[in-house]
Amino acid sequence: MVDLLPEPLALWQHVEATARAHFRRAMVQEIRTPLLEVTELFARGIGEATDVVGKEMYTFLDRGERSCTLRPEGTASVVRAALEHGLLSQGPQRLWYSGPMFRYERPQAGRQRQFHQIGLELLGQASPRSDAEAIAIAWDLLQDLGVQGLALEINSLGAPEDRQAYRQALVAWLRQRAEALDPDSRQRIDTNPLRVLDSKVPATQALLADAPTLLEALGLESAARFGQVQALLQELAIPFRLNPRLVRGLDYYSHTAFEITSDQLGAQATVCGGGRYDGLVEQLGGPPTPAIGWALGMERLLLLLSQQQTQPVEASAPQACVLSRGAAAEARALQLARRARSAGLRVELDLTGAAFGKQFRRADRSGARWALVIGEEEAAAGRVRLKDLRGEDPEQLLEAAAAIARIQATQPPAGGGTAKLA
Ligand code: ATP
Ligand code: MG
């Protein structure tokens, strides 16, 4: 699991703010669910035979002897919460979430045991248009962020009946070639044959080139539906590629499945994955409810953004530094910093009590333009000395309010000030 330190977090915050604004414009509301759920939610929702449930979950007994799991993904929790609070009886829900997920995987670049996702769930929508909208929201968010070199791949997993028929055909085909498969894939023939298609083993991938595909197995209705989704994407000018071998790792998907991948990420190429999961709500005890959603991996997205360095991230240097020395001055300096911050300025307060020379050197290094200085003399006069550290303005002895106003007049405020104390 990874610590996130202040410097890289500037880019995280930029991504989060962009996503938040993007969802707001698309009228998608945020939902936050607990990190911990009863294990059964994932066993039932995701499926026992999946890698996530079978091998990757952090599961333990709590003090009440209940089996709990750190959430490995967001969808099952969002559906549980929507059901528990009766949201679905209020009509279709458009929800997004962000936060940490936990999977016991082999850590490597773009793969951690605690990682972060931003996800979207559209609950209660069945139309091909909702598939296209969900995909467009993901695609446009990544465009907004300036990510380059992305490719959208789509497939249809069909209706459950289509999948059942395909499953049989695939199992028969795989059984004939069991010898040539890698051990993991061989084992999956009986537990989760569709997942064999997703194998990352090159020899298995090569063998699968001739395997029957899901697309060939789609019934007429499913095929027509998939055709509509593709036509809509074409109308939206969102480029895509059909990938008949694309299956999602979790059991609850049907019809449209998609991934957005990058050629810059090596083996961990998928930035965003999603699809339709019409069976899940019912499987978790709710009424039959169509749904589609996706989740994007923050760490992989951040890897891409930091490689591309296209983002102007908001400045973090202070606008002013408050320097003081002597008991009376120091108390006034604390209040001055507070007033300036509440007026919306980014203000660093020097708490060292060091000689002014040292404080000035630190202020210089901080990147601030202004120093607000209170020594014994200024404290006694109830004033503050305003110094332009870049030497363009003459030094002035001012009331606190006037000094703050002078700084505001030269630099746009950082925003977020309450102006209560100003
Ligand atoms: P993969 O095939 O890479 O394991 P997945 O199919 O397990 O992905 P999903 O469950 O669909 O992934 O999660 C959606 C996205 O979350 C992925 O596309 C990826 O960007 C990110 N993600 C998944 N697992 C991890 C992880 N262990 N570390 C970092 N990001 C992850
Ligand atoms: Mg995985």
Short mmCIF file of C-alpha atoms and ligand atoms in Angstrom, two decimals:
data_model
loop_
_atom_site.label_atom_id
_atom_site.label_comp_id
_atom_site.label_asym_id
_atom_site.label_seq_id
_atom_site.Cartn_x
_atom_site.Cartn_y
_atom_site.Cartn_z
CA MET A 1 0.00 0.00 0.00
CA VAL A 2 1.22 3.42 -0.94
CA ASP A 3 1.59 6.72 0.88
CA LEU A 4 0.50 9.76 -1.06
CA LEU A 5 2.82 12.68 -0.36
CA PRO A 6 2.08 16.40 -0.71
CA GLU A 7 3.81 17.03 -4.03
CA PRO A 8 2.11 14.38 -6.18
CA LEU A 9 -1.17 15.13 -4.44
CA ALA A 10 -1.38 18.47 -6.24
CA LEU A 11 -2.08 16.53 -9.44
CA TRP A 12 -4.53 14.23 -7.63
CA GLN A 13 -6.48 17.21 -6.42
CA HIS A 14 -6.57 18.62 -9.94
CA VAL A 15 -8.00 15.33 -11.25
CA GLU A 16 -10.53 15.14 -8.45
CA ALA A 17 -11.66 18.73 -8.98
CA THR A 18 -11.96 18.18 -12.73
CA ALA A 19 -14.00 15.00 -12.19
CA ARG A 20 -16.26 16.71 -9.66
CA ALA A 21 -16.99 19.59 -12.05
CA HIS A 22 -17.50 17.17 -14.92
CA PHE A 23 -20.06 15.08 -12.96
CA ARG A 24 -21.82 18.23 -11.83
CA ARG A 25 -22.36 19.33 -15.41
CA ALA A 26 -23.63 15.84 -16.30
CA MET A 27 -26.05 15.94 -13.35
CA VAL A 28 -24.45 12.98 -11.62
CA GLN A 29 -24.57 13.03 -7.82
CA GLU A 30 -21.91 11.85 -5.43
CA ILE A 31 -22.38 8.90 -3.09
CA ARG A 32 -20.00 7.74 -0.34
CA THR A 33 -20.20 4.26 1.11
CA PRO A 34 -18.15 2.63 3.91
CA LEU A 35 -14.80 1.03 3.17
CA LEU A 36 -15.92 -2.07 5.04
CA GLU A 37 -18.84 -4.28 4.06
CA VAL A 38 -20.04 -7.73 5.02
CA THR A 39 -18.16 -10.27 2.91
CA GLU A 40 -21.34 -11.74 1.52
CA LEU A 41 -22.10 -8.57 -0.44
CA PHE A 42 -19.06 -9.16 -2.66
CA ALA A 43 -19.35 -12.94 -2.72
CA ARG A 44 -22.92 -12.57 -4.02
CA GLY A 45 -22.46 -9.44 -6.07
CA ILE A 46 -19.13 -10.05 -7.77
CA GLY A 47 -19.19 -13.86 -7.86
CA GLU A 48 -17.25 -16.54 -6.01
CA ALA A 49 -15.41 -17.70 -9.13
CA THR A 50 -13.85 -14.35 -9.94
CA ASP A 51 -10.24 -13.47 -9.14
CA VAL A 52 -11.40 -10.58 -7.01
CA VAL A 53 -13.48 -12.70 -4.65
CA GLY A 54 -11.47 -15.89 -4.94
CA LYS A 55 -7.97 -14.49 -4.45
CA GLU A 56 -7.85 -10.77 -3.90
CA MET A 57 -10.07 -9.76 -1.00
CA TYR A 58 -8.97 -8.52 2.40
CA THR A 59 -11.37 -10.50 4.56
CA PHE A 60 -11.37 -10.92 8.33
CA LEU A 61 -13.62 -11.61 11.29
CA ASP A 62 -14.56 -8.60 13.38
CA ARG A 63 -14.99 -8.76 17.15
CA GLY A 64 -18.59 -9.86 16.68
CA GLU A 65 -17.34 -12.82 14.59
CA ARG A 66 -18.84 -11.36 11.41
CA SER A 67 -16.91 -11.81 8.19
CA CYS A 68 -15.99 -8.36 6.87
CA THR A 69 -14.17 -7.29 3.71
CA LEU A 70 -12.38 -4.10 2.73
CA ARG A 71 -14.18 -3.13 -0.44
CA PRO A 72 -12.39 -4.34 -3.59
CA GLU A 73 -14.60 -2.23 -5.89
CA GLY A 74 -17.42 0.28 -5.68
CA THR A 75 -20.39 -1.04 -7.63
CA ALA A 76 -21.71 -3.64 -5.19
CA SER A 77 -21.59 -1.10 -2.34
CA VAL A 78 -23.36 1.58 -4.36
CA VAL A 79 -26.13 -0.84 -5.31
CA ARG A 80 -26.44 -2.00 -1.71
CA ALA A 81 -26.72 1.59 -0.50
CA ALA A 82 -29.25 2.50 -3.19
CA LEU A 83 -31.39 -0.47 -2.15
CA GLU A 84 -30.99 0.10 1.56
CA HIS A 85 -32.13 3.73 1.27
CA GLY A 86 -34.87 3.18 -1.28
CA LEU A 87 -33.20 5.41 -3.88
CA LEU A 88 -34.40 3.22 -6.74
CA SER A 89 -38.04 3.84 -5.90
CA GLN A 90 -37.37 7.52 -6.65
CA GLY A 91 -36.55 6.78 -10.28
CA PRO A 92 -33.28 6.32 -12.15
CA GLN A 93 -30.17 7.23 -10.19
CA ARG A 94 -27.04 8.86 -11.57
CA LEU A 95 -24.29 8.37 -9.02
CA TRP A 96 -20.51 8.75 -8.82
CA TYR A 97 -17.99 7.85 -6.17
CA SER A 98 -14.29 8.07 -5.52
CA GLY A 99 -12.02 6.53 -2.97
CA PRO A 100 -9.70 3.71 -2.02
CA MET A 101 -10.27 0.05 -2.96
CA PHE A 102 -8.34 -2.93 -1.64
CA ARG A 103 -7.16 -6.03 -3.48
CA TYR A 104 -4.50 -8.51 -2.49
CA GLU A 105 -2.54 -8.43 -5.74
CA ARG A 106 1.13 -8.55 -6.66
CA PRO A 107 2.20 -4.91 -6.42
CA GLN A 108 3.89 -3.44 -9.52
CA ALA A 109 3.73 -0.24 -11.56
CA GLY A 110 0.04 0.68 -11.86
CA ARG A 111 -1.06 -2.10 -9.50
CA GLN A 112 -1.27 -1.63 -5.75
CA ARG A 113 -3.05 -3.34 -2.89
CA GLN A 114 -4.73 -0.11 -1.93
CA PHE A 115 -5.61 1.83 -5.04
CA HIS A 116 -8.15 4.51 -5.86
CA GLN A 117 -11.02 4.64 -8.27
CA ILE A 118 -13.42 7.22 -9.58
CA GLY A 119 -16.59 5.53 -10.72
CA LEU A 120 -19.98 6.19 -12.28
CA GLU A 121 -23.18 4.15 -11.92
CA LEU A 122 -26.37 4.83 -13.89
CA LEU A 123 -29.06 2.76 -12.20
CA GLY A 124 -32.47 2.16 -13.76
CA GLN A 125 -31.59 2.92 -17.40
CA ALA A 126 -31.86 0.25 -20.09
CA SER A 127 -31.54 2.12 -23.36
CA PRO A 128 -28.51 1.89 -25.66
CA ARG A 129 -28.37 5.66 -25.26
CA SER A 130 -27.51 5.23 -21.59
CA ASP A 131 -24.59 3.00 -22.61
CA ALA A 132 -23.40 5.71 -24.98
CA GLU A 133 -23.85 8.43 -22.36
CA ALA A 134 -21.94 6.48 -19.71
CA ILE A 135 -19.07 5.89 -22.14
CA ALA A 136 -19.14 9.52 -23.27
CA ILE A 137 -18.90 10.77 -19.68
CA ALA A 138 -15.74 8.68 -19.14
CA TRP A 139 -14.25 9.61 -22.51
CA ASP A 140 -14.89 13.33 -22.09
CA LEU A 141 -13.51 13.37 -18.56
CA LEU A 142 -10.25 11.89 -19.84
CA GLN A 143 -10.23 14.42 -22.70
CA ASP A 144 -10.87 17.27 -20.22
CA LEU A 145 -7.83 16.10 -18.30
CA GLY A 146 -5.76 16.19 -21.48
CA VAL A 147 -4.83 12.51 -21.50
CA GLN A 148 -3.42 11.50 -24.88
CA GLY A 149 -3.05 8.20 -26.68
CA LEU A 150 -6.22 6.57 -25.35
CA ALA A 151 -8.21 3.89 -27.14
CA LEU A 152 -11.74 2.72 -26.44
CA GLU A 153 -12.47 -0.96 -26.92
CA ILE A 154 -15.96 -2.36 -26.74
CA ASN A 155 -17.63 -5.72 -26.81
CA SER A 156 -21.01 -7.18 -26.04
CA LEU A 157 -21.41 -9.99 -23.56
CA GLY A 158 -25.01 -10.38 -24.72
CA ALA A 159 -28.00 -11.41 -22.67
CA PRO A 160 -27.52 -14.13 -20.04
CA GLU A 161 -28.96 -16.73 -22.50
CA ASP A 162 -26.42 -15.73 -25.16
CA ARG A 163 -23.68 -16.05 -22.64
CA GLN A 164 -24.91 -19.45 -21.50
CA ALA A 165 -24.82 -20.77 -25.06
CA TYR A 166 -21.44 -19.22 -25.70
CA ARG A 167 -20.08 -20.59 -22.45
CA GLN A 168 -20.88 -24.12 -23.57
CA ALA A 169 -19.29 -23.63 -26.97
CA LEU A 170 -16.20 -22.10 -25.39
CA VAL A 171 -15.84 -24.82 -22.76
CA ALA A 172 -16.00 -27.50 -25.47
CA TRP A 173 -13.39 -25.66 -27.54
CA LEU A 174 -11.11 -25.15 -24.53
CA ARG A 175 -11.39 -28.77 -23.38
CA GLN A 176 -10.02 -29.92 -26.73
CA ARG A 177 -6.98 -27.69 -26.18
CA ALA A 178 -6.55 -28.06 -22.43
CA GLU A 179 -3.01 -29.40 -22.83
CA ALA A 180 -1.85 -26.24 -24.55
CA LEU A 181 -3.30 -23.86 -21.96
CA ASP A 182 -1.43 -22.37 -19.03
CA PRO A 183 -2.38 -23.97 -15.66
CA ASP A 184 -4.50 -21.00 -14.48
CA SER A 185 -6.54 -21.01 -17.66
CA ARG A 186 -6.92 -24.79 -17.57
CA GLN A 187 -8.39 -24.50 -14.10
CA ARG A 188 -10.79 -21.79 -15.26
CA ILE A 189 -12.39 -24.03 -17.90
CA ASP A 190 -14.68 -25.31 -15.19
CA THR A 191 -14.89 -22.34 -12.83
CA ASN A 192 -14.97 -19.25 -15.04
CA PRO A 193 -14.28 -20.07 -18.70
CA LEU A 194 -14.94 -16.57 -20.03
CA ARG A 195 -12.05 -15.32 -17.95
CA VAL A 196 -9.69 -17.48 -20.01
CA LEU A 197 -10.26 -14.98 -22.83
CA ASP A 198 -8.75 -12.33 -20.57
CA SER A 199 -5.58 -14.33 -19.87
CA LYS A 200 -2.38 -12.30 -19.91
CA VAL A 201 -0.23 -15.36 -20.84
CA PRO A 202 1.09 -14.82 -24.41
CA ALA A 203 0.90 -18.50 -25.48
CA THR A 204 -2.71 -18.69 -24.30
CA GLN A 205 -3.51 -15.44 -26.09
CA ALA A 206 -2.05 -16.80 -29.33
CA LEU A 207 -4.09 -19.98 -29.03
CA LEU A 208 -7.27 -18.00 -28.42
CA ALA A 209 -7.00 -16.20 -31.75
CA ASP A 210 -9.10 -19.00 -33.28
CA ALA A 211 -11.54 -19.47 -30.39
CA PRO A 212 -15.25 -18.89 -30.97
CA THR A 213 -16.15 -15.30 -30.07
CA LEU A 214 -18.96 -13.82 -28.06
CA LEU A 215 -19.98 -11.62 -30.96
CA GLU A 216 -20.71 -14.66 -33.13
CA ALA A 217 -22.85 -16.09 -30.33
CA LEU A 218 -25.07 -13.03 -29.80
CA GLY A 219 -28.79 -13.53 -30.33
CA LEU A 220 -30.59 -11.23 -32.79
CA GLU A 221 -31.83 -8.83 -30.14
CA SER A 222 -28.49 -8.54 -28.40
CA ALA A 223 -26.73 -8.02 -31.71
CA ALA A 224 -29.21 -5.30 -32.71
CA ARG A 225 -28.77 -3.58 -29.37
CA PHE A 226 -25.00 -3.66 -29.72
CA GLY A 227 -25.34 -2.24 -33.24
CA GLN A 228 -27.29 0.69 -31.81
CA VAL A 229 -24.63 1.41 -29.19
CA GLN A 230 -21.97 1.46 -31.91
CA ALA A 231 -24.05 3.75 -34.12
CA LEU A 232 -24.49 6.17 -31.22
CA LEU A 233 -20.76 6.23 -30.50
CA GLN A 234 -20.13 6.95 -34.16
CA GLU A 235 -22.58 9.83 -34.05
CA LEU A 236 -20.81 11.19 -30.98
CA ALA A 237 -17.49 10.90 -32.86
CA ILE A 238 -16.02 8.78 -30.09
CA PRO A 239 -13.54 6.45 -31.81
CA PHE A 240 -13.69 2.80 -30.76
CA ARG A 241 -12.45 -0.62 -31.73
CA LEU A 242 -14.37 -3.88 -31.42
CA ASN A 243 -12.57 -6.35 -29.21
CA PRO A 244 -14.44 -9.67 -29.26
CA ARG A 245 -12.16 -11.02 -26.54
CA LEU A 246 -12.90 -8.25 -24.04
CA VAL A 247 -14.58 -9.68 -20.95
CA ARG A 248 -14.77 -7.99 -17.60
CA GLY A 249 -13.40 -9.66 -14.51
CA LEU A 250 -16.60 -9.50 -12.51
CA ASP A 251 -19.58 -11.80 -13.03
CA TYR A 252 -22.39 -9.30 -13.08
CA TYR A 253 -21.85 -7.81 -16.54
CA SER A 254 -24.11 -8.27 -19.58
CA HIS A 255 -24.37 -6.60 -23.00
CA THR A 256 -21.98 -3.67 -23.44
CA ALA A 257 -18.54 -4.03 -21.90
CA PHE A 258 -15.76 -1.54 -22.52
CA GLU A 259 -12.26 -0.54 -21.58
CA ILE A 260 -10.26 2.59 -22.19
CA THR A 261 -6.60 1.70 -22.56
CA SER A 262 -3.35 3.56 -23.04
CA ASP A 263 -0.28 2.46 -24.96
CA GLN A 264 1.90 4.23 -22.36
CA LEU A 265 1.22 1.99 -19.38
CA GLY A 266 2.97 -1.28 -20.21
CA ALA A 267 1.21 -4.35 -18.87
CA GLN A 268 -1.29 -2.38 -16.76
CA ALA A 269 -2.84 -0.71 -19.80
CA THR A 270 -6.46 -0.33 -18.74
CA VAL A 271 -7.28 3.07 -17.29
CA CYS A 272 -11.03 2.71 -17.20
CA GLY A 273 -13.29 -0.32 -17.39
CA GLY A 274 -17.01 -0.74 -17.25
CA GLY A 275 -20.14 -2.13 -18.69
CA ARG A 276 -23.75 -3.01 -18.27
CA TYR A 277 -24.79 -5.08 -15.27
CA ASP A 278 -28.52 -5.62 -15.59
CA GLY A 279 -28.57 -8.59 -13.22
CA LEU A 280 -26.81 -7.17 -10.19
CA VAL A 281 -29.56 -5.21 -8.45
CA GLU A 282 -31.85 -8.23 -8.48
CA GLN A 283 -29.03 -10.50 -7.38
CA LEU A 284 -28.59 -8.27 -4.34
CA GLY A 285 -32.25 -8.53 -3.42
CA GLY A 286 -33.72 -5.56 -5.31
CA PRO A 287 -36.25 -5.31 -8.12
CA PRO A 288 -35.06 -6.10 -11.67
CA THR A 289 -33.13 -2.94 -12.56
CA PRO A 290 -30.97 -2.33 -15.62
CA ALA A 291 -27.73 -0.49 -14.96
CA ILE A 292 -24.43 0.54 -16.48
CA GLY A 293 -21.26 1.91 -14.92
CA TRP A 294 -17.50 2.23 -15.04
CA ALA A 295 -14.53 2.77 -12.80
CA LEU A 296 -11.26 4.41 -13.62
CA GLY A 297 -8.00 3.74 -11.83
CA MET A 298 -6.56 6.93 -10.35
CA GLU A 299 -2.99 5.65 -10.07
CA ARG A 300 -2.84 4.64 -13.73
CA LEU A 301 -4.41 7.92 -14.79
CA LEU A 302 -1.91 9.81 -12.64
CA LEU A 303 0.98 7.84 -14.16
CA LEU A 304 -0.18 8.99 -17.59
CA LEU A 305 -0.68 12.59 -16.57
CA SER A 306 2.70 12.84 -14.91
CA GLN A 307 4.37 11.32 -17.98
CA GLN A 308 2.63 13.83 -20.21
CA GLN A 309 2.99 16.80 -17.85
CA THR A 310 0.25 18.66 -19.64
CA GLN A 311 -1.47 19.93 -16.54
CA PRO A 312 -1.03 23.41 -15.15
CA VAL A 313 -1.55 22.61 -11.50
CA GLU A 314 -2.63 25.41 -9.20
CA ALA A 315 0.27 27.26 -7.57
CA SER A 316 0.99 26.23 -4.02
CA ALA A 317 3.48 28.97 -3.13
CA PRO A 318 2.21 31.38 -0.48
CA GLN A 319 1.21 34.88 -1.56
CA ALA A 320 2.52 36.38 1.67
CA CYS A 321 4.72 35.35 4.59
CA VAL A 322 4.11 36.75 8.07
CA LEU A 323 7.34 37.35 10.01
CA SER A 324 7.51 38.41 13.65
CA ARG A 325 9.85 38.56 16.62
CA GLY A 326 9.17 39.29 20.29
CA ALA A 327 6.23 38.14 22.44
CA ALA A 328 3.81 40.98 21.65
CA ALA A 329 4.64 40.87 17.93
CA GLU A 330 4.27 37.13 17.70
CA ALA A 331 0.77 37.19 19.18
CA ARG A 332 -0.24 39.90 16.68
CA ALA A 333 1.32 37.95 13.82
CA LEU A 334 -0.87 34.95 14.54
CA GLN A 335 -3.97 37.12 14.33
CA LEU A 336 -2.71 38.85 11.17
CA ALA A 337 -2.17 35.52 9.39
CA ARG A 338 -5.65 34.47 10.39
CA ARG A 339 -7.22 37.65 9.02
CA ALA A 340 -5.29 37.48 5.78
CA ARG A 341 -6.29 33.83 5.27
CA SER A 342 -9.90 34.56 5.95
CA ALA A 343 -9.64 37.27 3.28
CA GLY A 344 -8.69 34.49 0.85
CA LEU A 345 -4.89 34.85 0.73
CA ARG A 346 -2.42 31.96 0.92
CA VAL A 347 -0.33 32.88 3.91
CA GLU A 348 2.65 31.25 5.56
CA LEU A 349 3.26 32.10 9.20
CA ASP A 350 6.84 31.81 10.46
CA LEU A 351 6.63 30.20 13.88
CA THR A 352 10.37 29.79 14.49
CA GLY A 353 11.03 32.98 16.47
CA ALA A 354 14.41 33.11 14.68
CA ALA A 355 16.31 36.30 13.86
CA PHE A 356 14.62 38.38 11.15
CA GLY A 357 17.48 37.68 8.75
CA LYS A 358 16.72 33.97 8.84
CA GLN A 359 12.99 34.55 8.55
CA PHE A 360 13.50 36.73 5.49
CA ARG A 361 15.67 34.11 3.80
CA ARG A 362 12.94 31.53 4.33
CA ALA A 363 10.29 33.90 3.00
CA ASP A 364 12.42 34.51 -0.09
CA ARG A 365 12.72 30.80 -0.74
CA SER A 366 8.98 30.24 -0.32
CA GLY A 367 8.21 32.01 -3.57
CA ALA A 368 5.93 34.55 -1.87
CA ARG A 369 5.90 38.05 -3.25
CA TRP A 370 5.05 39.80 0.01
CA ALA A 371 6.34 39.80 3.59
CA LEU A 372 4.15 41.11 6.38
CA VAL A 373 6.56 42.01 9.18
CA ILE A 374 5.78 42.75 12.81
CA GLY A 375 8.67 43.61 15.14
CA GLU A 376 8.52 45.28 18.54
CA GLU A 377 8.17 48.73 16.98
CA GLU A 378 5.31 47.72 14.65
CA ALA A 379 3.57 45.86 17.48
CA ALA A 380 3.68 48.95 19.69
CA ALA A 381 2.30 51.11 16.87
CA GLY A 382 -0.44 48.60 15.98
CA ARG A 383 0.88 48.49 12.42
CA VAL A 384 2.45 46.03 10.04
CA ARG A 385 5.37 46.57 7.68
CA LEU A 386 4.57 45.43 4.13
CA LYS A 387 7.63 44.52 2.09
CA ASP A 388 7.71 43.58 -1.56
CA LEU A 389 10.20 40.70 -1.67
CA ARG A 390 10.66 41.24 -5.38
CA GLY A 391 11.56 44.84 -4.68
CA GLU A 392 9.10 46.51 -7.01
CA ASP A 393 7.03 48.36 -4.39
CA PRO A 394 8.42 50.64 -1.71
CA GLU A 395 8.14 49.37 1.86
CA GLN A 396 5.06 50.67 3.71
CA LEU A 397 3.89 50.85 7.34
CA LEU A 398 0.15 50.08 7.28
CA GLU A 399 -2.84 48.99 9.31
CA ALA A 400 -3.47 45.26 8.93
CA ALA A 401 -6.58 45.76 6.78
CA ALA A 402 -4.75 48.11 4.41
CA ALA A 403 -1.82 45.72 4.05
CA ILE A 404 -4.14 42.84 3.21
CA ALA A 405 -6.00 45.01 0.71
CA ARG A 406 -2.70 45.98 -0.96
CA ILE A 407 -1.78 42.29 -1.45
CA GLN A 408 -5.24 41.46 -2.74
CA ALA A 409 -4.98 44.26 -5.26
CA THR A 410 -1.81 42.81 -6.79
CA GLN A 411 -2.58 39.12 -6.80
CA PRO A 412 -5.81 37.27 -7.31
CA PRO A 413 -6.90 35.59 -4.06
CA ALA A 414 -6.60 31.82 -3.76
CA GLY A 415 -10.34 31.59 -3.15
CA GLY A 416 -12.14 29.89 -0.33
CA GLY A 417 -11.76 32.72 2.19
CA THR A 418 -14.75 33.34 4.41
CA ALA A 419 -14.09 37.06 4.76
CA LYS A 420 -15.62 36.85 8.24
CA LEU A 421 -12.54 38.09 10.05
CA ALA A 422 -11.34 40.51 7.38
P1 ATP B 1 -6.90 -5.50 -14.30
O1 ATP B 1 -7.24 -6.39 -15.42
O2 ATP B 1 -5.87 -4.44 -14.64
O3 ATP B 1 -6.59 -6.21 -13.02
P2 ATP B 1 -9.60 -5.17 -13.43
O4 ATP B 1 -10.42 -5.70 -14.53
O5 ATP B 1 -9.32 -6.01 -12.24
O6 ATP B 1 -8.21 -4.63 -14.02
P3 ATP B 1 -11.62 -3.30 -12.57
O7 ATP B 1 -12.08 -4.10 -11.46
O8 ATP B 1 -12.45 -3.16 -13.79
O9 ATP B 1 -10.14 -3.75 -12.97
O10 ATP B 1 -11.25 -1.82 -12.07
C1 ATP B 1 -11.31 -0.69 -12.92
C2 ATP B 1 -9.98 0.01 -12.99
O11 ATP B 1 -9.39 0.14 -11.71
C3 ATP B 1 -8.92 -0.73 -13.78
O12 ATP B 1 -9.08 -0.51 -15.16
C4 ATP B 1 -7.65 -0.11 -13.28
O13 ATP B 1 -7.40 1.14 -13.89
C5 ATP B 1 -7.97 0.10 -11.83
N1 ATP B 1 -7.41 -0.99 -11.01
C6 ATP B 1 -7.90 -2.22 -10.78
N2 ATP B 1 -7.13 -2.92 -9.94
C7 ATP B 1 -6.09 -2.10 -9.61
C8 ATP B 1 -4.94 -2.22 -8.76
N3 ATP B 1 -4.71 -3.33 -8.06
N4 ATP B 1 -4.11 -1.17 -8.66
C9 ATP B 1 -4.33 -0.03 -9.35
N5 ATP B 1 -5.39 0.15 -10.17
C10 ATP B 1 -6.27 -0.87 -10.29
MG MG B 2 -7.71 -7.16 -11.58
#
